Tab-separated table of C-alpha atoms (C1' of nucleotides) in Angstrom:
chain	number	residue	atom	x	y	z
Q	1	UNK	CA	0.655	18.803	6.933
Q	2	UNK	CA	4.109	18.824	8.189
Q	3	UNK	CA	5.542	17.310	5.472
Q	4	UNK	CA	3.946	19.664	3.212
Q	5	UNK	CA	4.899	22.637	4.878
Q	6	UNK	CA	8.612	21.285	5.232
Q	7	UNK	CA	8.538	21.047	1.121
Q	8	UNK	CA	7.201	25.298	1.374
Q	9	UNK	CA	9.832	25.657	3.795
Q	10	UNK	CA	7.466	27.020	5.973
Q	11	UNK	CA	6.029	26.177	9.271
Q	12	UNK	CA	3.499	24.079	9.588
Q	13	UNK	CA	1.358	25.572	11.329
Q	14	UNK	CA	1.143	28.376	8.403
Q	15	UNK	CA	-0.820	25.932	6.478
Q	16	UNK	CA	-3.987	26.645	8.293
Q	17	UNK	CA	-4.301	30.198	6.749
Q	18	UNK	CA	-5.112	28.672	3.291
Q	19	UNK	CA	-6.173	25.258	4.460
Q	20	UNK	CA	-9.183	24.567	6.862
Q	21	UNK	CA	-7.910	20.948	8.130
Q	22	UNK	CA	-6.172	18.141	6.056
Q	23	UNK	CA	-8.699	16.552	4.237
Q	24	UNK	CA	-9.269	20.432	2.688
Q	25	UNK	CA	-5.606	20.558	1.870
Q	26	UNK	CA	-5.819	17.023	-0.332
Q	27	UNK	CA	-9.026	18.267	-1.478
Q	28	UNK	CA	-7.575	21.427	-3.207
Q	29	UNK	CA	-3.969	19.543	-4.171
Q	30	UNK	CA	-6.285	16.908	-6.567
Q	31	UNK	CA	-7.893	19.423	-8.432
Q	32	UNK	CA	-4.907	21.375	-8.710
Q	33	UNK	CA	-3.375	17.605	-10.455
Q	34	UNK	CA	-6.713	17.116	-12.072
Q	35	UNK	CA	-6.191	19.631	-14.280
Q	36	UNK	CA	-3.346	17.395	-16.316
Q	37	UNK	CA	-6.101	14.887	-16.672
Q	38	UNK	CA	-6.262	14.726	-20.635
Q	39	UNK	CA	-9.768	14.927	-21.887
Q	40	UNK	CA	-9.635	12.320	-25.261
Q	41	UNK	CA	-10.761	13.280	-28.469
Q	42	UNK	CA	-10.263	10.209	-30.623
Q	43	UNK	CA	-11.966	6.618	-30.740
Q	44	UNK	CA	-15.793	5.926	-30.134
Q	45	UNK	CA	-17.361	6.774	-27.066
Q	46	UNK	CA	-15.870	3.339	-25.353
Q	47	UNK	CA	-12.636	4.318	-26.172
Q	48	UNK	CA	-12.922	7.647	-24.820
Q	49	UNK	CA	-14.681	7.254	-21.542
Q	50	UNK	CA	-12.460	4.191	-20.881
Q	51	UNK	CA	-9.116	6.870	-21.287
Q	52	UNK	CA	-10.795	9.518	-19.581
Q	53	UNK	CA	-11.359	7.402	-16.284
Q	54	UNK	CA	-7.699	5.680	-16.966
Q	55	UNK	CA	-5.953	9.323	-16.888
Q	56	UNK	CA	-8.198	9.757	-13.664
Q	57	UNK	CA	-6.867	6.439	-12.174
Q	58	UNK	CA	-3.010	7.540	-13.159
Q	59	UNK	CA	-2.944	10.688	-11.018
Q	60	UNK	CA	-5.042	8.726	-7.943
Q	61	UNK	CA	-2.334	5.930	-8.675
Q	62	UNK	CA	0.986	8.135	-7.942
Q	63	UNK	CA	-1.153	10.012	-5.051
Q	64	UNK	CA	-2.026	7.290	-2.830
Q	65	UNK	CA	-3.472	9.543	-0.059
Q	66	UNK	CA	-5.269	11.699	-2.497
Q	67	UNK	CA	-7.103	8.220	-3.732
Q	68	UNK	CA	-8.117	7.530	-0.245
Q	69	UNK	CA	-9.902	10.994	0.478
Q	70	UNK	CA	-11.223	10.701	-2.736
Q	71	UNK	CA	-12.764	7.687	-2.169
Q	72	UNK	CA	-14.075	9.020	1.407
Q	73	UNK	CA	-15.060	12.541	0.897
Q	74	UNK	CA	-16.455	13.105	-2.929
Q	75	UNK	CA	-13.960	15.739	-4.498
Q	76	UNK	CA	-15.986	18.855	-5.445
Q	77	UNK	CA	-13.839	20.996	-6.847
Q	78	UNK	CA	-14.275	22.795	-10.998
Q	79	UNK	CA	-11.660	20.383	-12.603
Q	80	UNK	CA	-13.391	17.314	-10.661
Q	81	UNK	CA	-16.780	18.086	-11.855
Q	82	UNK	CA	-15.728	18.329	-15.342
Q	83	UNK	CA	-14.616	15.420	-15.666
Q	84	UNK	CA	-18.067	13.933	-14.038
Q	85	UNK	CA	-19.811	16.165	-16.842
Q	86	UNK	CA	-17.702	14.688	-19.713
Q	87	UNK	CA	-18.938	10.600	-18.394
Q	88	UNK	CA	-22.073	11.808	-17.985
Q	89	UNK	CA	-21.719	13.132	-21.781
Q	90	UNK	CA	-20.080	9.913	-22.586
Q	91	UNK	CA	-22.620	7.726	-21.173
Q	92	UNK	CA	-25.330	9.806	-23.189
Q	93	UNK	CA	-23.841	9.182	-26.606
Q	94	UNK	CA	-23.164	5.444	-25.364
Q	95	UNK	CA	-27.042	5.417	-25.516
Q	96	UNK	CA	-27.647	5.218	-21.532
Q	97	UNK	CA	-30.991	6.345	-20.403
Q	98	UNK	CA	-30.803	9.023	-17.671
Q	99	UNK	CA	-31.044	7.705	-13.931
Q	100	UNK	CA	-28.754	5.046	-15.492
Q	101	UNK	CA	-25.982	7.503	-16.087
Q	102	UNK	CA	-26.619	9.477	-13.436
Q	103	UNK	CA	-25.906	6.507	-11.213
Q	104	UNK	CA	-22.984	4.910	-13.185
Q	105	UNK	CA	-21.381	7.728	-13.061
Q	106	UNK	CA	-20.760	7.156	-9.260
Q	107	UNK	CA	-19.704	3.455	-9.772
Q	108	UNK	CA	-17.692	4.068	-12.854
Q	109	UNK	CA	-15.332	6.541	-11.175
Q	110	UNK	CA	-15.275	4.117	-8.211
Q	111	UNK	CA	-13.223	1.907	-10.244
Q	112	UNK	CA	-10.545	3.324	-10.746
Q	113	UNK	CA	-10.096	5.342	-7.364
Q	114	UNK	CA	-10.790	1.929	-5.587
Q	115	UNK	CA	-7.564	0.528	-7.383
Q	116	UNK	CA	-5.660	2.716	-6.784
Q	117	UNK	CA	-6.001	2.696	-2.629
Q	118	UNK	CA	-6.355	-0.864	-3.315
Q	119	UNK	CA	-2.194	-0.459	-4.794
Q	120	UNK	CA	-1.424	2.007	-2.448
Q	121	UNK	CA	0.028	-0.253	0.263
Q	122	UNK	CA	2.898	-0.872	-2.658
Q	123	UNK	CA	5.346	0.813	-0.273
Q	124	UNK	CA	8.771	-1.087	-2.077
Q	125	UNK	CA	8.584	-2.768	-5.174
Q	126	UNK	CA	10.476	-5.612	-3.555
Q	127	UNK	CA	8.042	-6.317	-1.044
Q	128	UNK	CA	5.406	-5.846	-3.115
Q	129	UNK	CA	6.479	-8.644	-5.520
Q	130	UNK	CA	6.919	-10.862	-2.321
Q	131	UNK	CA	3.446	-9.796	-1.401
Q	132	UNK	CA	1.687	-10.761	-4.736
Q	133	UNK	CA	3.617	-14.148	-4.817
Q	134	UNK	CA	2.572	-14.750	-1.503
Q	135	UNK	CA	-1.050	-14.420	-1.948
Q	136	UNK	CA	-0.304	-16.630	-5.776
Q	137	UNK	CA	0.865	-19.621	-3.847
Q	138	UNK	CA	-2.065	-19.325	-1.030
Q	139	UNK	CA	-4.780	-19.136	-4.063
Q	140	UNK	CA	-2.672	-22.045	-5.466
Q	141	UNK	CA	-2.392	-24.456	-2.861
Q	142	UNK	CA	-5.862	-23.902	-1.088
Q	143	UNK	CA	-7.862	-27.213	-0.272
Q	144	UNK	CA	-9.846	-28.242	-3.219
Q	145	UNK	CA	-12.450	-30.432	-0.855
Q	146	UNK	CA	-13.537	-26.994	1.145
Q	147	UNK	CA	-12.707	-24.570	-1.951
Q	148	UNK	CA	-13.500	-26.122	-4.942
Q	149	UNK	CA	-14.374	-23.148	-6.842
Q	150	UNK	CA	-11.434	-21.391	-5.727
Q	151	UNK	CA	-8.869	-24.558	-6.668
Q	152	UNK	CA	-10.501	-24.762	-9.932
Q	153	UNK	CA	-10.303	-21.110	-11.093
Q	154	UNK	CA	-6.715	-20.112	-9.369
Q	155	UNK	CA	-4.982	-19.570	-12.845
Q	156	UNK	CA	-7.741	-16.907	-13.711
Q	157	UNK	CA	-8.045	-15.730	-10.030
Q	158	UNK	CA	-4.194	-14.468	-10.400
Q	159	UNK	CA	-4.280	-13.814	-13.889
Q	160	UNK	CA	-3.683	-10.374	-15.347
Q	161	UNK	CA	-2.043	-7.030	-14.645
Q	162	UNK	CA	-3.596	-3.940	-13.124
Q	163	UNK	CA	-4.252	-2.106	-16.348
Q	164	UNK	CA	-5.518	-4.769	-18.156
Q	165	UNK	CA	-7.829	-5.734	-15.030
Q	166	UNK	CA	-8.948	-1.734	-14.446
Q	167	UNK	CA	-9.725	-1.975	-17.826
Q	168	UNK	CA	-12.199	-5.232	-18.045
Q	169	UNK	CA	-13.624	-3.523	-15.163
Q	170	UNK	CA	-14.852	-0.596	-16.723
Q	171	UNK	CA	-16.328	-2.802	-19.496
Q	172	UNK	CA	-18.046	-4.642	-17.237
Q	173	UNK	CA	-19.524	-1.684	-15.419
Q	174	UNK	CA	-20.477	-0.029	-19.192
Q	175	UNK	CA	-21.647	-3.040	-20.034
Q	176	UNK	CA	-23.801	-3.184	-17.110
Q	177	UNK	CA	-24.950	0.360	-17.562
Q	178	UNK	CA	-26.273	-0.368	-20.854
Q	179	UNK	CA	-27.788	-3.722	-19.608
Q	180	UNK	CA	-29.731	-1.492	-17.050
Q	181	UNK	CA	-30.812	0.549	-19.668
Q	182	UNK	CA	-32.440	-2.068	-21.626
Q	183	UNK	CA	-33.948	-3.373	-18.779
Q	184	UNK	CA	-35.770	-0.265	-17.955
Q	185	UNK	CA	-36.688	-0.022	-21.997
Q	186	UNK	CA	-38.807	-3.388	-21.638
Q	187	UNK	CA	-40.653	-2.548	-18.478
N	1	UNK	CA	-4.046	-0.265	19.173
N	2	UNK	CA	-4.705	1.905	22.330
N	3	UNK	CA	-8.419	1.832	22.244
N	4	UNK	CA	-8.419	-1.761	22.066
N	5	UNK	CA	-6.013	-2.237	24.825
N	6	UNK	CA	-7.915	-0.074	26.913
N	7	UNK	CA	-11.215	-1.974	26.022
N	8	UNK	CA	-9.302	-5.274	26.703
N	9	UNK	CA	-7.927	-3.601	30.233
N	10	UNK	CA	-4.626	-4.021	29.386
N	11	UNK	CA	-1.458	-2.573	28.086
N	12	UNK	CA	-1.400	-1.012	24.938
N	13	UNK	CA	2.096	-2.616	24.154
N	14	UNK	CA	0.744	-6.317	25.327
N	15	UNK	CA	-1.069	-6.709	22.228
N	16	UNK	CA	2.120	-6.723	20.055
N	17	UNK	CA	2.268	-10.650	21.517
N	18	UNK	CA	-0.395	-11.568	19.401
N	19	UNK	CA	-0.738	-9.603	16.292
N	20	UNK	CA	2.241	-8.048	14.170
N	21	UNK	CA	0.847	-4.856	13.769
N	22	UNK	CA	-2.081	-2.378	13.066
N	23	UNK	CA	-2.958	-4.273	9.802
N	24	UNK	CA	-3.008	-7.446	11.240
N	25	UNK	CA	-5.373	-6.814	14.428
N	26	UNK	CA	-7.723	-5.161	11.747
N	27	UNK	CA	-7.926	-8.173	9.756
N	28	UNK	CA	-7.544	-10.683	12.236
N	29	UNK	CA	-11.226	-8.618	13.955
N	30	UNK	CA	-12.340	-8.646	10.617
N	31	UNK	CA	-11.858	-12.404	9.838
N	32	UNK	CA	-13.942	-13.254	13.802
N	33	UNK	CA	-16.927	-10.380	12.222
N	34	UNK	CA	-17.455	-12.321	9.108
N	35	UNK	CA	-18.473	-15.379	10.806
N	36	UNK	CA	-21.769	-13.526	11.367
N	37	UNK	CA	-22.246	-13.005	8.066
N	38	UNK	CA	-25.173	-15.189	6.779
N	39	UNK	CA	-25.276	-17.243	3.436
N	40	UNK	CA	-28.774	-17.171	1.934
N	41	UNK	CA	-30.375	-20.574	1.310
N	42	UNK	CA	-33.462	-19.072	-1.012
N	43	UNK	CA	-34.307	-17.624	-3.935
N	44	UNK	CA	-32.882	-17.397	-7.440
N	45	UNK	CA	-28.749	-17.166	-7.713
N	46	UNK	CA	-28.970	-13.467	-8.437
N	47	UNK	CA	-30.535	-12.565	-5.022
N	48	UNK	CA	-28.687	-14.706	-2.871
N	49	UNK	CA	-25.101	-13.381	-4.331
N	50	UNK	CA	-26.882	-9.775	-3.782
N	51	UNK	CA	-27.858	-11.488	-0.282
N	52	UNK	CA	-24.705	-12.183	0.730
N	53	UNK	CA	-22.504	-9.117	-0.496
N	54	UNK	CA	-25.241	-7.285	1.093
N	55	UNK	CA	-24.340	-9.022	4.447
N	56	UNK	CA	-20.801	-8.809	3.804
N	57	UNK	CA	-20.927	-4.891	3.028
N	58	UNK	CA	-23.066	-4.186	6.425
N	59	UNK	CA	-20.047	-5.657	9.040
N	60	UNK	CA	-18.323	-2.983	7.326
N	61	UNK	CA	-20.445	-0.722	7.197
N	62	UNK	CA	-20.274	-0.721	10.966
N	63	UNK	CA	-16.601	-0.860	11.174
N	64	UNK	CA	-15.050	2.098	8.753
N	65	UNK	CA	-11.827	1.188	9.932
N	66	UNK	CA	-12.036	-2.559	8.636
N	67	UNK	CA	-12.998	-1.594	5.269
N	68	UNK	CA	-10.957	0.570	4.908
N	69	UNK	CA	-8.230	-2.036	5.532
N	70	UNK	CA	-10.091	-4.476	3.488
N	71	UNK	CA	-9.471	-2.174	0.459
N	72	UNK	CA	-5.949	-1.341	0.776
N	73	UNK	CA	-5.188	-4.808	1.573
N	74	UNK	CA	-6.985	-8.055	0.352
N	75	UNK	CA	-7.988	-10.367	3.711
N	76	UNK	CA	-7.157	-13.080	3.465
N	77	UNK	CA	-8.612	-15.378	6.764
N	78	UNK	CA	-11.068	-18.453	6.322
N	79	UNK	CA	-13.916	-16.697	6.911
N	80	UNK	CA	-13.359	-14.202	4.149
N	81	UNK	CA	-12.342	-16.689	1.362
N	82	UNK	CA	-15.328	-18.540	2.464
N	83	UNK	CA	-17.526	-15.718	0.737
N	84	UNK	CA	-15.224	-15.827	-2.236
N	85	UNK	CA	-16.104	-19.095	-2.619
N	86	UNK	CA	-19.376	-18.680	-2.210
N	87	UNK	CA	-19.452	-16.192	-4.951
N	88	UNK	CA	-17.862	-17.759	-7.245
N	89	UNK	CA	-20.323	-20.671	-7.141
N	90	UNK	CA	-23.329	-18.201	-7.532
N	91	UNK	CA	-21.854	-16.977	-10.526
N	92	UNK	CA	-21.043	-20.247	-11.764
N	93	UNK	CA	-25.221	-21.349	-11.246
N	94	UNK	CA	-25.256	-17.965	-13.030
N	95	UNK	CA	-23.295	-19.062	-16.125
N	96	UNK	CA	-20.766	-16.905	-15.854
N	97	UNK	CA	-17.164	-18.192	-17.722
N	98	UNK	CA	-14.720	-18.851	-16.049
N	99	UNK	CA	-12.222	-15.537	-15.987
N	100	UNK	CA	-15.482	-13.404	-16.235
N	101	UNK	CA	-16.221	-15.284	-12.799
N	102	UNK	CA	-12.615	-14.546	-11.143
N	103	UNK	CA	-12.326	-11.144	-12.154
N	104	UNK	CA	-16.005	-10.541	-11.421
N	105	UNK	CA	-15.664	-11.636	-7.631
N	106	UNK	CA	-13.117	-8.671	-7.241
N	107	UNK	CA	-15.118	-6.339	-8.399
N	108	UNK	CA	-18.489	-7.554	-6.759
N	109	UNK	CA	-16.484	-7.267	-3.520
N	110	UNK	CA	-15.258	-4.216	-4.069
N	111	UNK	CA	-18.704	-2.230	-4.383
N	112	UNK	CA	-20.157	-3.257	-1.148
N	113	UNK	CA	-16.025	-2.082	0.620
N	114	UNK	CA	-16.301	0.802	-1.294
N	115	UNK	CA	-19.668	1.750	0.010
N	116	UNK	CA	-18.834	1.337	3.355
N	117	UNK	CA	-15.341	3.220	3.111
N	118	UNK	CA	-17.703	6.437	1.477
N	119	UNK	CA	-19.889	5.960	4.482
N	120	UNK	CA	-16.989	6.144	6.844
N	121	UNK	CA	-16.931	9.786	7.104
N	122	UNK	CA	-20.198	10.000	8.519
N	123	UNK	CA	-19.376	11.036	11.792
N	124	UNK	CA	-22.637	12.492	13.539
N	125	UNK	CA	-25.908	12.291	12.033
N	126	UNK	CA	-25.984	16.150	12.202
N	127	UNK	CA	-23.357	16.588	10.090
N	128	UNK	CA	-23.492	14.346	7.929
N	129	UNK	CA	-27.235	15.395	6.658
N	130	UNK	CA	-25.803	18.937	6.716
N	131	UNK	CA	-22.963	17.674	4.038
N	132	UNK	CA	-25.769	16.218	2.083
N	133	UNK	CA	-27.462	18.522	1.493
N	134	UNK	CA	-24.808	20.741	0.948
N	135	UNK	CA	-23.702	18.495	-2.011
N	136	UNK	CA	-27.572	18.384	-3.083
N	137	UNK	CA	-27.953	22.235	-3.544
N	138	UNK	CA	-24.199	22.348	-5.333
N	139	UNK	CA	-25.667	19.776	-7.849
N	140	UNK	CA	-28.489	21.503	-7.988
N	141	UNK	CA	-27.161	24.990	-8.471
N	142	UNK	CA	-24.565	24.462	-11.075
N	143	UNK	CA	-23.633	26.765	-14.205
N	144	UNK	CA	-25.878	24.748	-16.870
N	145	UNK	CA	-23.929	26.545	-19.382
N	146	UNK	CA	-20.443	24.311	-18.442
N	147	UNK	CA	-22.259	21.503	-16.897
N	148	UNK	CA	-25.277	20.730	-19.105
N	149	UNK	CA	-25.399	16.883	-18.449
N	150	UNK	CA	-25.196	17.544	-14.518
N	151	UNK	CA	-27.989	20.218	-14.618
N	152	UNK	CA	-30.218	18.052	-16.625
N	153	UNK	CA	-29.683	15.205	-14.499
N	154	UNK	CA	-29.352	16.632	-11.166
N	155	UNK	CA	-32.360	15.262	-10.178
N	156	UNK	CA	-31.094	11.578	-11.092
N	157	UNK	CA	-27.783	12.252	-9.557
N	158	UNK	CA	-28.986	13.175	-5.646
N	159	UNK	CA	-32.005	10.165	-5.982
N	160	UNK	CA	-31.447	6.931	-4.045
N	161	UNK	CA	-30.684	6.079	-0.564
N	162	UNK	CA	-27.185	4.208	0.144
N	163	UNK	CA	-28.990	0.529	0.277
N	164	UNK	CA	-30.900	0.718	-2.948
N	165	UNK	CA	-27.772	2.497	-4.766
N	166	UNK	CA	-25.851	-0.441	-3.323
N	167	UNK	CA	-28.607	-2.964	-5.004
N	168	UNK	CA	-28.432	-1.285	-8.144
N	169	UNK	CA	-24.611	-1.155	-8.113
N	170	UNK	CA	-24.299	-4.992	-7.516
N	171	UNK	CA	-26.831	-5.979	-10.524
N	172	UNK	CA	-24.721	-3.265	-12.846
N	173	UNK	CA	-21.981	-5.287	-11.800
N	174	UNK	CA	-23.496	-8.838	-12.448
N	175	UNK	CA	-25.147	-7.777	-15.741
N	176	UNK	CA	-21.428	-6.858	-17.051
N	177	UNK	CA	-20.007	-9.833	-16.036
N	178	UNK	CA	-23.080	-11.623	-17.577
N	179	UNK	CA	-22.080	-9.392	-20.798
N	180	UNK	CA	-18.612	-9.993	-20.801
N	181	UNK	CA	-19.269	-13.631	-20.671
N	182	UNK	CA	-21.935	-13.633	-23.638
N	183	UNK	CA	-19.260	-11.650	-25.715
N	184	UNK	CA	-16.827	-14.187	-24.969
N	185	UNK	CA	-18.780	-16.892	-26.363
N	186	UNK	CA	-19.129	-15.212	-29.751
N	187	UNK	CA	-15.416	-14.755	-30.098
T	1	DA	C1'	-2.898	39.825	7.316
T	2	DC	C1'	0.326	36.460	7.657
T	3	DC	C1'	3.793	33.789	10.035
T	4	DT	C1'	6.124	31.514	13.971
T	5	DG	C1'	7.334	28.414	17.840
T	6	DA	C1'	5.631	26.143	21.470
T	7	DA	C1'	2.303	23.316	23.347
T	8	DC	C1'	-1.458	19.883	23.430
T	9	DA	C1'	-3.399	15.614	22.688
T	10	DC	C1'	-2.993	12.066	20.358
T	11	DC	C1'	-0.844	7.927	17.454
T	12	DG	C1'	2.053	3.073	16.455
T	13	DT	C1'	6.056	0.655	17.703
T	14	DT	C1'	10.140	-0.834	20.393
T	15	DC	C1'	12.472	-2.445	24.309
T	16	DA	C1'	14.485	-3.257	28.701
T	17	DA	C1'	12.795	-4.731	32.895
T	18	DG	C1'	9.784	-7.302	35.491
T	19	DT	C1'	6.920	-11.871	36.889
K	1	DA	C1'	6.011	-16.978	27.942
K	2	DC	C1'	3.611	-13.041	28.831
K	3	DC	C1'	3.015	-8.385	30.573
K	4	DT	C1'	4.381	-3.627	31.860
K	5	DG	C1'	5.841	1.279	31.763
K	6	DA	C1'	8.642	4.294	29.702
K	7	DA	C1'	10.490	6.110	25.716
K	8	DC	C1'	10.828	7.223	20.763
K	9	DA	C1'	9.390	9.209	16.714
K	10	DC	C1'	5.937	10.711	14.711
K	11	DC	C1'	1.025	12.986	13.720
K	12	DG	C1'	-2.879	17.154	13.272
K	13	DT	C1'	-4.502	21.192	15.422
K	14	DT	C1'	-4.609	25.354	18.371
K	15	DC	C1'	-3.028	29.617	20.035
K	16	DA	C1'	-0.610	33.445	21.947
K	17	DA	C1'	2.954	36.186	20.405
K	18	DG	C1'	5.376	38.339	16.962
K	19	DT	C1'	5.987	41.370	12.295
DNA sequence: ACCTGAACACCGTTCAAGT
DNA sequence: ACCTGAACACCGTTCAAGT
């Protein structure tokens, strides 16, 4: 709040006339950035859903606080829900039956909200790259008798960037969708 | 830091001796709380990894605090890599490959912290059925016209309590990796 | 109607001083 | 080595007083 205000060069306590209480005031600042979120138009439904929720990820990614309320308080505002219609349409042309997109929706925009809290502790870049090498050499050197799982998959376990993981996760999670879908065709 | 002095009847500064800071008394009480959680013994692979992350995601459930520090920062004490252990051994009696397995155990963990982080928020009873159903009748009353997919589904998209969501979730999750790994074998 | 400054009730963290 | 109280630098929120 006071930060804010300081940027309006106003007082902070002036904030309250627009804003009920903070988690109002990130509410209405991520719909305001939501509305940069490009909707894509090219590629098969994959494609599309899988750019749609990585432009999503992008603005949660530079606004770590905004991820966090997001991922505490679901965002209800116009630009928020359109994006949750165009998944839903997404998911429909992706062949999901209904409760299965109705749900997925839920865990498919988890994804990439999750990440980004989950890189929102990158304060410097420096320490950050301490951080991750840190946590390589612990997966690395952990004792094979009471972790053997662990020792024998630590070059995957540390493998791979943040895109490239954010993005295997949503084809896991489509995947999945679709996998429920069958299921409920055969019962 | 306070809070827990005072419960500890001491001074808040004393506790600066034995933990570094915030982060690190939250995942040092984290590390003690997961030594409660149980490791299931019966029935197929698929129910005792559900089992377990199902035990996992109800310590935080009762500690919003913890997960939320268990998102923003991956633990990292015995107790906690014990589970990730554990995991990837289920998946492994599952069949998963190998990278599908140590990117999987990410993701599995993260639906359950997630879940609990969403939950966080609920801070009486009252008010939280109150925002529920607020959220229900917004579903439920939205422009069909812009938001065809959420009218038609609206039903779909209020249904399910947090536990069976949380079920469903977790096999979504285990089906994709499942996928992933079948597509890998037909490269 | 909107803004302001002061005040209130909190935080986490540091540090000199005690024992 | 461990604990303490005070102090510092922050928060979010409220409110009476201004215009």
């Amino acid at each position: 709040m006071r930060r804010i205000a300081g940027v309006l060069d106003t007082g902070h306590a002036s904030l309250y006339v627009y804003v009920r209480d903070t988690e109002d005031l990130h509410a209405q600042i991520l719909d305001a950035l939501l509305a940069t979120v490009k909707f894509p138009s090219s590629g098969n439904w994959r494609t599309r859903l899988k750019d749609l929720l990585t432009g999503y990820g992008e603005v949660l990614r530079n606004h770590a606080e905004l991820a966090r309320m997001a991922l505490s308080t679901q965002p209800n505002g116009p630009h928020f829900t359109a994006i949750v219609e165009q998944v839903l349409a997404l998911l429909k042309e992706g062949g999901a039956d209904d409760r299965s997109a109705a749900w997925g929706v839920d865990l498919l925009l988890l994804v990439p909200t999750a990440l980004a809290v989950e890189h929102s502790a990158e304060v410097s870049p420096r320490l950050e790259a301490e951080r991750l090498s840190d946590m390589e050499t612990r997966i690395q050197t952990v004792d094979p008798q009471q972790y053997p799982n662990i020792a024998r998959l630590s070059a995957d376990l540390v493998a791979g960037g943040g895109l490239i993981r954010s993005l295997w996760a949503l084809d896991v999670v489509v995947d999945g969708i679709l996998a429920r879908t069958a299921a409920n065709r055969m019962q």
